[in-house]
Structure formats: C-alpha cells, structure tokens
Short mmCIF file of C-alpha atoms and ligand atoms in Angstrom, two decimals:
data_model
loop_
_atom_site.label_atom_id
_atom_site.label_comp_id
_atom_site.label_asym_id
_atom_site.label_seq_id
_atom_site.Cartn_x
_atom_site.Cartn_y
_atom_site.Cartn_z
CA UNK A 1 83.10 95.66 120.13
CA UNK A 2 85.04 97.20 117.45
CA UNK A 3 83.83 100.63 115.93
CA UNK A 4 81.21 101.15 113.64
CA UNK A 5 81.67 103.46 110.72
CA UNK A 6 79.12 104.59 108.11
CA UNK A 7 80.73 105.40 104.70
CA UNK A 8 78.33 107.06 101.73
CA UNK A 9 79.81 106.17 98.90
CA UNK A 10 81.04 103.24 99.13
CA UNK A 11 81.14 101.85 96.14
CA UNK A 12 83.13 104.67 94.70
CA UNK A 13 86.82 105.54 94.12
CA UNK A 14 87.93 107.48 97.40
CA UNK A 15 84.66 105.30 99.49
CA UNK A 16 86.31 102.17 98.39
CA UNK A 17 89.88 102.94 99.37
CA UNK A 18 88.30 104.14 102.55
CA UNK A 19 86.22 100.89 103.20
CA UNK A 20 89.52 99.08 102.77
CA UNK A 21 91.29 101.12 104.91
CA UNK A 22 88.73 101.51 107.63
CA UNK A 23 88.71 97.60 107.30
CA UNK A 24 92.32 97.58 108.13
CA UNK A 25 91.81 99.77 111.16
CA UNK A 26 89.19 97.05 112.61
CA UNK A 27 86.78 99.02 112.26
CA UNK A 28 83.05 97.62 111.09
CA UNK A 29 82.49 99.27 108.02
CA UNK A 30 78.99 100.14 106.74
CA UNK A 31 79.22 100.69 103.30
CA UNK A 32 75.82 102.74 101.56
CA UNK A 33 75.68 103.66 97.92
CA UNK A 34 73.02 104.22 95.06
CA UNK A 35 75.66 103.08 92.70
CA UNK A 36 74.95 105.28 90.00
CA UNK A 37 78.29 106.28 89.62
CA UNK A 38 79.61 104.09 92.01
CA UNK A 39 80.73 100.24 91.16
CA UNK A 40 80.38 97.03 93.20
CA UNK A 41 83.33 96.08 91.45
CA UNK A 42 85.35 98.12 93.69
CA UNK A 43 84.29 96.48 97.04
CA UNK A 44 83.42 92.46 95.56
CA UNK A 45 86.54 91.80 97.70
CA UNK A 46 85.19 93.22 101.27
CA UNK A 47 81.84 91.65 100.69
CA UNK A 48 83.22 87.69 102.21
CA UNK A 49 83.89 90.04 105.36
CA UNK A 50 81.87 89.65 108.44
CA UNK A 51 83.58 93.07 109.15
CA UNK A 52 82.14 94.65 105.87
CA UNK A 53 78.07 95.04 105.47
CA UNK A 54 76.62 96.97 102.39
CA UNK A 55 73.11 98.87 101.74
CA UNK A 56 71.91 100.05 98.51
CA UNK A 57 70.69 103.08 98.76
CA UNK A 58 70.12 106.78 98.41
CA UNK A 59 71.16 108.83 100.90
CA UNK A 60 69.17 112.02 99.17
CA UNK A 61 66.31 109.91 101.43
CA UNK A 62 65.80 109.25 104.96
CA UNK A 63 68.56 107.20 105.71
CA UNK A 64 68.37 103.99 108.69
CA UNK A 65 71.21 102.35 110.03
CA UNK A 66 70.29 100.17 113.01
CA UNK A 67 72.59 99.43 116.30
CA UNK A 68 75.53 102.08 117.20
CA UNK A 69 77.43 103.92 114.97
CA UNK A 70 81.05 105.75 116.22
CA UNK A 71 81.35 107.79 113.29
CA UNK A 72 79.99 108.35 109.60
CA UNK A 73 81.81 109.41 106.29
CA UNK A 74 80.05 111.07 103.64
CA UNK A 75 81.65 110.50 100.35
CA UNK A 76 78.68 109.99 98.15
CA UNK A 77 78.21 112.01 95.36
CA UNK A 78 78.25 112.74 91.29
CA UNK A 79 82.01 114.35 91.44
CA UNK A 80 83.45 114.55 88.20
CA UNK A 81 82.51 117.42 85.48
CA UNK A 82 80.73 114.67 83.21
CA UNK A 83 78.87 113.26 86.05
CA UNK A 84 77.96 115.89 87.33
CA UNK A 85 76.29 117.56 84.21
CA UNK A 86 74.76 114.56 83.32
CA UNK A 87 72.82 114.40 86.81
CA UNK A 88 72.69 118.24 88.10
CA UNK A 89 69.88 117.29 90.22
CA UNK A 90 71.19 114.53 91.89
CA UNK A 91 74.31 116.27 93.13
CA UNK A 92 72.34 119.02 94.25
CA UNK A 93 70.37 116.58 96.52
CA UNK A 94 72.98 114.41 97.35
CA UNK A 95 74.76 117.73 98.99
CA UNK A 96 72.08 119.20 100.28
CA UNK A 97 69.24 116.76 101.57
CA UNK A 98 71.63 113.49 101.69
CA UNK A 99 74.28 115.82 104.21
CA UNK A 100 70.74 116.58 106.44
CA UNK A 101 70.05 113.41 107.08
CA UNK A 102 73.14 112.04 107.62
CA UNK A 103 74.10 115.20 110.07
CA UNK A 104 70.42 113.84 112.08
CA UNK A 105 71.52 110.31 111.64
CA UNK A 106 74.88 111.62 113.29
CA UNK A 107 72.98 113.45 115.73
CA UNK A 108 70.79 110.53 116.78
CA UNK A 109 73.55 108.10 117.52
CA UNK A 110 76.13 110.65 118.40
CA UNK A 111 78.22 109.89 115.92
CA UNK A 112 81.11 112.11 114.92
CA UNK A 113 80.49 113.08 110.74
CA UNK A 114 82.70 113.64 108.79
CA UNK A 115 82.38 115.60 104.85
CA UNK A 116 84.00 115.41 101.55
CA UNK A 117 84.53 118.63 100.46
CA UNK A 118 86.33 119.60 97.17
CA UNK A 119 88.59 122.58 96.19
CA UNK A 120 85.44 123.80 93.65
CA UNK A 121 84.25 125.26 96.38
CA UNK A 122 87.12 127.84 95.59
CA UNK A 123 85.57 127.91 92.04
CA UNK A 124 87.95 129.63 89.63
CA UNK A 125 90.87 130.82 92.34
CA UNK A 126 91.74 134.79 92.32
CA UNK A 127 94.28 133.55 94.95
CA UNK A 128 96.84 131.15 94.64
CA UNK A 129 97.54 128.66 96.08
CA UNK A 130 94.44 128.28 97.74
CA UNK A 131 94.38 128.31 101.82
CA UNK A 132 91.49 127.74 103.81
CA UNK A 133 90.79 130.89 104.77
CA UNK A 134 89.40 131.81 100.91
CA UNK A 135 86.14 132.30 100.62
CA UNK A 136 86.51 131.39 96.54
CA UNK A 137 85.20 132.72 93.34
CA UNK A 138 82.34 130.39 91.99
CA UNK A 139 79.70 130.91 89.58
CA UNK A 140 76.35 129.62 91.10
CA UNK A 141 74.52 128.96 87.41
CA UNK A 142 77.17 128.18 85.60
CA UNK A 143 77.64 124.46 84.82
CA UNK A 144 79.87 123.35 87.53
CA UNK A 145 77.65 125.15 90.12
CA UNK A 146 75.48 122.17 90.61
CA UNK A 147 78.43 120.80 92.35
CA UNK A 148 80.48 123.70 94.20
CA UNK A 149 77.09 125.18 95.50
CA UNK A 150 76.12 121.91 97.24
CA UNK A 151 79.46 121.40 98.55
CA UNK A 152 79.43 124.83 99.93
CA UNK A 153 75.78 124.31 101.37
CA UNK A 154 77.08 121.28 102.85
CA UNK A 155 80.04 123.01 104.64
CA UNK A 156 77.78 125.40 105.87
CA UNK A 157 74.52 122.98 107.23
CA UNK A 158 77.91 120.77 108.70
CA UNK A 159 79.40 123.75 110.84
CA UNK A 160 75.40 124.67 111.59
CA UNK A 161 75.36 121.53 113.42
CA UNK A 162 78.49 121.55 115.11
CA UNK A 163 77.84 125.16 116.06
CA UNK A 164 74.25 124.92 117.04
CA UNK A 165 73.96 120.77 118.31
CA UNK A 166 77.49 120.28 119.37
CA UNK A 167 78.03 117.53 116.81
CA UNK A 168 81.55 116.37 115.99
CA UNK A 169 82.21 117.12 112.65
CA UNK A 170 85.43 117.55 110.23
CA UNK A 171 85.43 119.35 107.00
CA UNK A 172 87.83 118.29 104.56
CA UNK A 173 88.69 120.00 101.26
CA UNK A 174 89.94 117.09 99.07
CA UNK A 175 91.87 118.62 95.83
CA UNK A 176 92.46 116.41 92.57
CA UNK A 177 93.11 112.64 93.71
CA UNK A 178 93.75 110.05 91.77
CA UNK A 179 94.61 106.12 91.68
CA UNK A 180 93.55 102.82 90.99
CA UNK A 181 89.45 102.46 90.73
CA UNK A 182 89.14 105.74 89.04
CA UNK A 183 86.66 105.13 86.41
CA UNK A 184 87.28 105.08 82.76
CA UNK A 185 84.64 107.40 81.17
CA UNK A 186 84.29 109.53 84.23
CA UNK A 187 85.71 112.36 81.99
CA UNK A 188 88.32 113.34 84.39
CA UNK A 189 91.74 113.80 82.62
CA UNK A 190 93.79 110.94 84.12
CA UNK A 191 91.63 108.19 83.23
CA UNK A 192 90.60 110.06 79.51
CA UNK A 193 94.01 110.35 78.73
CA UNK A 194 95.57 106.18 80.14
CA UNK A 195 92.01 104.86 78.19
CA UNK A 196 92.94 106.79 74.81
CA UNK A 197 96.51 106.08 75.46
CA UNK A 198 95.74 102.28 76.11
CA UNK A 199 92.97 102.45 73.13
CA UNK A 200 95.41 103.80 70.61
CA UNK A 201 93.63 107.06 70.23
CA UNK A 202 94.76 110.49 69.97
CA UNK A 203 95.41 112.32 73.97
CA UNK A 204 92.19 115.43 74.18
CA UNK A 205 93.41 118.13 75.86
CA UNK A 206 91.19 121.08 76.36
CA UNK A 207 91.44 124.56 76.33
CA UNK A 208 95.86 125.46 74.99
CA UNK A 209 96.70 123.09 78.40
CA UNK A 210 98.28 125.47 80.08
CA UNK A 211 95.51 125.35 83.15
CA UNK A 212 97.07 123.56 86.52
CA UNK A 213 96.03 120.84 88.95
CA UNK A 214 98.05 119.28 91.72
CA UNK A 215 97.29 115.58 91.79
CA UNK A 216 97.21 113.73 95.21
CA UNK A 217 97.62 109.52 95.00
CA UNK A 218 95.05 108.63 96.71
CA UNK A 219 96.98 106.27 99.76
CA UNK A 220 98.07 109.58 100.70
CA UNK A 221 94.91 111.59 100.78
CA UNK A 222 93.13 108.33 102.91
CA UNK A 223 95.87 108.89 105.33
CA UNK A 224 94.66 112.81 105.43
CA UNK A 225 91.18 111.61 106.35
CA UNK A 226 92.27 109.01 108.89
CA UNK A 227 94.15 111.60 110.86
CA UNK A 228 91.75 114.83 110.55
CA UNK A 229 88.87 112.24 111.71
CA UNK A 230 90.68 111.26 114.73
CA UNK A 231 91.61 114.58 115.85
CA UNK A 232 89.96 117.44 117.36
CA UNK A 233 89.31 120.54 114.77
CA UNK A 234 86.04 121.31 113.04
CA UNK A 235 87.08 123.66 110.46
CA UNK A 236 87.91 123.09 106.96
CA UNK A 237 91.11 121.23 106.16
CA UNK A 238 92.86 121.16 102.71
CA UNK A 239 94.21 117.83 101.73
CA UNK A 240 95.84 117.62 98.39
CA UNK A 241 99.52 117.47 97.35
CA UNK A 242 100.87 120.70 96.20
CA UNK A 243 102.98 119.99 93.34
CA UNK A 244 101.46 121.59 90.68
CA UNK A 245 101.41 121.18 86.82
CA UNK A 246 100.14 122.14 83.37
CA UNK A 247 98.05 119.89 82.06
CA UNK A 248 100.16 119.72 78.85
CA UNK A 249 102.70 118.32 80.73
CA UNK A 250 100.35 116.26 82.58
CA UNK A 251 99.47 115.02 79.19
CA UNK A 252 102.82 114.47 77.92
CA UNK A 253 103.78 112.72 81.32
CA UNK A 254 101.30 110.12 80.49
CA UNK A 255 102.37 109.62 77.03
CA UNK A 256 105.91 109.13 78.10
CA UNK A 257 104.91 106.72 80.91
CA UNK A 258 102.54 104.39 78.30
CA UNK A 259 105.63 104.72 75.81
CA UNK A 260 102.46 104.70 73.32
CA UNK A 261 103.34 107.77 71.42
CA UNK A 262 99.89 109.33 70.89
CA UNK A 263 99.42 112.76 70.02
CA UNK A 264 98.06 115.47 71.40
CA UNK A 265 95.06 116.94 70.44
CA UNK A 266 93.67 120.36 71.83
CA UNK A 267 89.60 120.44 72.54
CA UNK A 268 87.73 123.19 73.47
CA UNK A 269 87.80 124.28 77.03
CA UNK A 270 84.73 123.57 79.53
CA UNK A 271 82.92 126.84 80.86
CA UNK A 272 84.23 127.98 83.85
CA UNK A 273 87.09 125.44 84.23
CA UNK A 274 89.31 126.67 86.90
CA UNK A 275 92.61 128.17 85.44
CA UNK A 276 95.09 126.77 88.24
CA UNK A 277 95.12 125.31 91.30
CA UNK A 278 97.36 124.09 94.28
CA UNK A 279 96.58 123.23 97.52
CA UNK A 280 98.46 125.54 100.77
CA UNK A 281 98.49 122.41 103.23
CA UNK A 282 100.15 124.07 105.99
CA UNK A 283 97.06 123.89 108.09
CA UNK A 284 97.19 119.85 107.23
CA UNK A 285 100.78 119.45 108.37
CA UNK A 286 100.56 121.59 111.35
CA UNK A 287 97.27 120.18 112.35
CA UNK A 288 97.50 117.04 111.60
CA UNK A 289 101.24 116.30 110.87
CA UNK A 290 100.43 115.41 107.50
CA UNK A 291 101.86 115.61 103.83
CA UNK A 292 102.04 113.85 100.66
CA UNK A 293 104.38 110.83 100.20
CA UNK A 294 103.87 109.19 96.85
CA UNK A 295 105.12 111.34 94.36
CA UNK A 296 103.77 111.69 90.81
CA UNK A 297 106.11 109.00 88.94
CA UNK A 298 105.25 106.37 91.20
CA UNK A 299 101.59 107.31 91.83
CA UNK A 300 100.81 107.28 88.18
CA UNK A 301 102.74 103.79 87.77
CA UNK A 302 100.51 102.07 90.02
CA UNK A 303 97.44 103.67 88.44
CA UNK A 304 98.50 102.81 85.31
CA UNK A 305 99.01 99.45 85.80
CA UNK A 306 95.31 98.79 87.20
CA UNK A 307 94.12 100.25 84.19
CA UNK A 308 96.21 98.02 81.74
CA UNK A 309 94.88 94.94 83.45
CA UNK A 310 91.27 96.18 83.35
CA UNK A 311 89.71 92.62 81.52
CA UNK A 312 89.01 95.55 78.42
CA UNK A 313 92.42 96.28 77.83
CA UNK A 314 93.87 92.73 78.65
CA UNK A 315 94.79 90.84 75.02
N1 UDP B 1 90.99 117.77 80.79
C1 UDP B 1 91.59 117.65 79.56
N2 UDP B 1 91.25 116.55 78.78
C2 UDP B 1 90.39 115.60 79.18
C3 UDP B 1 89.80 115.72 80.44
C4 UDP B 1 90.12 116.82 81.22
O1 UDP B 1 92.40 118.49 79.16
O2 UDP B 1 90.12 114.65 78.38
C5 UDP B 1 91.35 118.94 81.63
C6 UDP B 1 90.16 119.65 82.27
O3 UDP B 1 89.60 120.60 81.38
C7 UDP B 1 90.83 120.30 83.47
C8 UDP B 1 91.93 119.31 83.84
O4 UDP B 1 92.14 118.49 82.71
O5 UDP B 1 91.41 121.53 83.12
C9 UDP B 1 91.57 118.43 85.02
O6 UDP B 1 90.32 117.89 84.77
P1 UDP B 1 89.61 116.88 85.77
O7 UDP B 1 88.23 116.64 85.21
O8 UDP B 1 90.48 115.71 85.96
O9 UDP B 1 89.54 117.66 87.15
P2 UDP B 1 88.88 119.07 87.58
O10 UDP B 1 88.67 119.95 86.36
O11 UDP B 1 87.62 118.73 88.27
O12 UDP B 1 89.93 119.63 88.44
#
C-alpha cells in the first residue's frame, strides 16, 4: 500500500507544490485546507487522481482523517504580511490550536509530523545571517507578532511532543520562497511588483529599499522538505537560499526581466519589517546534503512566465 501523507494547506503555494511532489513520490496525498487564502486552482489538476483526495476544512478544529496515515505536513496558514493582518486571529489559531491537533492526530496514528516554520521567528535579526541556534528578536504586539508568536508556539508545543510522547517530528525554518502559484494580491513583493509590472503601473517599494531578503525557488526548497522529512533530526532546520539582496535591486531585477520600464516608487515602510536577512544553511547541507540549485535569473523566469499567462493578463 503506498504511503499516506496528510498535507494542511493544500491548496496553497508551497502545499500545492508539495501535493505534486508527494504525488510524484507515490505517495497518497491527503490534501486539507479552509481555502481562505488558499486556491483550488492550484490543485484542479491532482483532483482526476485516485492518488490525490481533498477535505475542506479547518484545521484550527478537531481534525479526522480515517485509515493510516505515515506522515503529516502542516503548511496551513495566513503567511504573508497582508494576510496575516487582515486575519490576526486566524493565524494565531491556525499555529496554535490547528498544530495541537494535528501533533494528537500524529500521535494517534503514529505518524511522523512535520512543521512549517518561517525565519520571523528570528523577528528583526541582531545577527546575521541567521543560524539556527538564534533565539531572534521579535516583537510579540507588534503587527507581525500574530504570525512569529504562533510559529514560535508551534516550534515549541512540536519539540514538547517529541520530547515528552516520542513523536517524530521535523522543524523546518522556511526563509522567503517564491515561484509559480504565488498569489497576486498576497502583498508579498514578488508578485506586487510582476502584477504592477504586467498592469503597467508604477513598481512600490517600501521603506529607501535598502532592506534584504534571500529568495529560495521553490523546486528547491520542496527538495529541502523531502530530505529533512526522511531523515532522522528533530531540531530546527533552515532552508532558504542564501544569496542575498536589496530590495531595490530586487525591484530593478524585475523591471529589467519584464523589459516594461516602470518606475520606481518608494512607500512607506511596514512596522517592524525586518532590516535584512539570509539564511546560514550549513546545518541543511551537512544534515541533509542539501543546497539551492535554481538561481535567481532562472527562478524568476519561470515565475514570471506563470504570471503572464494568468487568463487576467492574457490579451
Ligand atoms: N515590499 C516592497 N514592496 C511591496 C511589497 C513588499 O518593497 O510592494 C518589501 C517588504 O517591505 C519587505 C520585502 O519587500 O521588506 C519583502 O517583502 P515580502 O512581503 O515579500 O516578504 P517578508 O517581508 O515577509 O520577508
């Protein structure tokens, strides 16, 4: 019988790439979402699959999955700034009770769990780049605490488990990802700045752009989660590709690639929006043997050509 896997968030970016991938594997994939940020757009293709079942719902509740289950992947929740603030409650419960009863669902069928964490839970970095063994700098009532706080509660209730139940369990910290499926008016910066590129409108960057991410394509951060779920190590694992960059040049890397010549315009920055950040993945490569393949030219290509054929961009 092949294995059964439980993915939360299914209906998501990273849950969808997973679901496909998972698919590949030959795995039976159990996809669960509340689709509120989620779209069934992103897995209409898996649904013809006798391999591929799907339950609407919210894991925030008691959750029921009947018949065995190998392992379970929790990737719902709210996780971009706008989402987030829009539905502060939510995330917090998604986190907090939704990780609960997945970790008893876990329990019950001894299945081996695994969480999406996020580099917020190193909030605004004092150290850089960041390695595991930060504890972070995060501001519990600002804003953005809605969503580091439950991710932190979550790593801790996960290694409460594993400690004290001797569940399986892997931890990883997933930095910024991006790719195809991202969605448009999630207010992250890639898709803001292909939709106003592909819209003809001017490219908002906030704050002077000189604040740093290090984008990961997302092929390469599902490969991450393949291999930490297979292996044998409970604690935290960063997965994100290192090379870092201004979003200016972000910005102006976009442009270029669209050849739309938009201008930049500079917006306000969001409160406590974290001033760089780069992943240290030497635990990931020694660990798990992993790194980053798709660099940044390529990865954006790709990206950019699923949102040019969206059906609201296509003349
Ligand atoms: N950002 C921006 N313009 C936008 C959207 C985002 O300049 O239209 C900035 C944002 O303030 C942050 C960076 O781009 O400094 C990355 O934002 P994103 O939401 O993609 O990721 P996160 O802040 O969660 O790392």
């Amino acid at each position: 019988m092949n294995k059964r896997i439980l993915i939360t968030g299914a209906a998501g970016f990273l849950g969808s790439h997973l679901s496909d991938r998972f698919i590949k594997e030959g795995y039976h994939v159990i996809g669960m979402d509340n689709l509120v940020t989620g779209s069934l757009k992103n897995i209409e293709h898996l649904f013809p699959l006798k391999e591929f079942e799907f339950y609407h719902h919210d894991v925030s509740r008691f959750v029921h999955v009947p018949g065995q289950l190998d392992y379970i992947l929790h990737f719902a929740s709210p996780a971009s700034p706008i989402d987030y603030l829009k539905m502060p409650i939510q995330t917090l419960k998604v986190g907090s009770l939704g990780t609960h009863n997945l970790l008893g669902l876990a329990k019950s069928k001894n299945a081996r769990m695994l969480i999406a964490s996020t580099s917020e839970v190193y909030g605004d970095p004092e150290v850089h780049p960041q390695n595991e063994d930060y504890w972070g700098h995060v501001n519990p009532v600002g804003p953005r605490g809605v969503y580091d706080e439950a991710k932190r509660f979550q790593e801790a209730i996960t290694m409460a488990y594993h400690n004290f139940h001797g569940l399986q369990t892997r931890i990883i910290r997933i930095f910024n990802t991006y790719g195809p499926r991202m969605r448009l008016d999630d207010g992250r910066a890639l898709p803001a700045f292909m939709g106003q590129a592909l819209r003809g409108e001017d490219i908002t960057v906030f704050g002077d752009g000189s604040q740093t991410r290090s984008f990961c394509y997302v092929d390469d951060l599902v490969e991450g989660i393949h291999r930490l779920l297979l292996c044998d190590y409970a604690y935290p694992v960063n997965i994100g590709n290192p090379n870092e960059i201004t979003i200016k040049e972000f910005a102006e890397e976009i442009i270029k690639l669209t050849g739309t010549n938009q201008k930049i315009v500079y917006h306000p920055l969001p409160t406590d929006d974290p001033k760089q950040r780069k992943p240290d993945i030497t635990r990931a490569k020694s660990i798990l043997g992993w790194e980053p393949k798709v660099d940044r030219a390529e990865g954006l290509r790709i990206t950019y050509d699923y949102f040019k054929n969206l059906p609201e961009f296509k003349k």
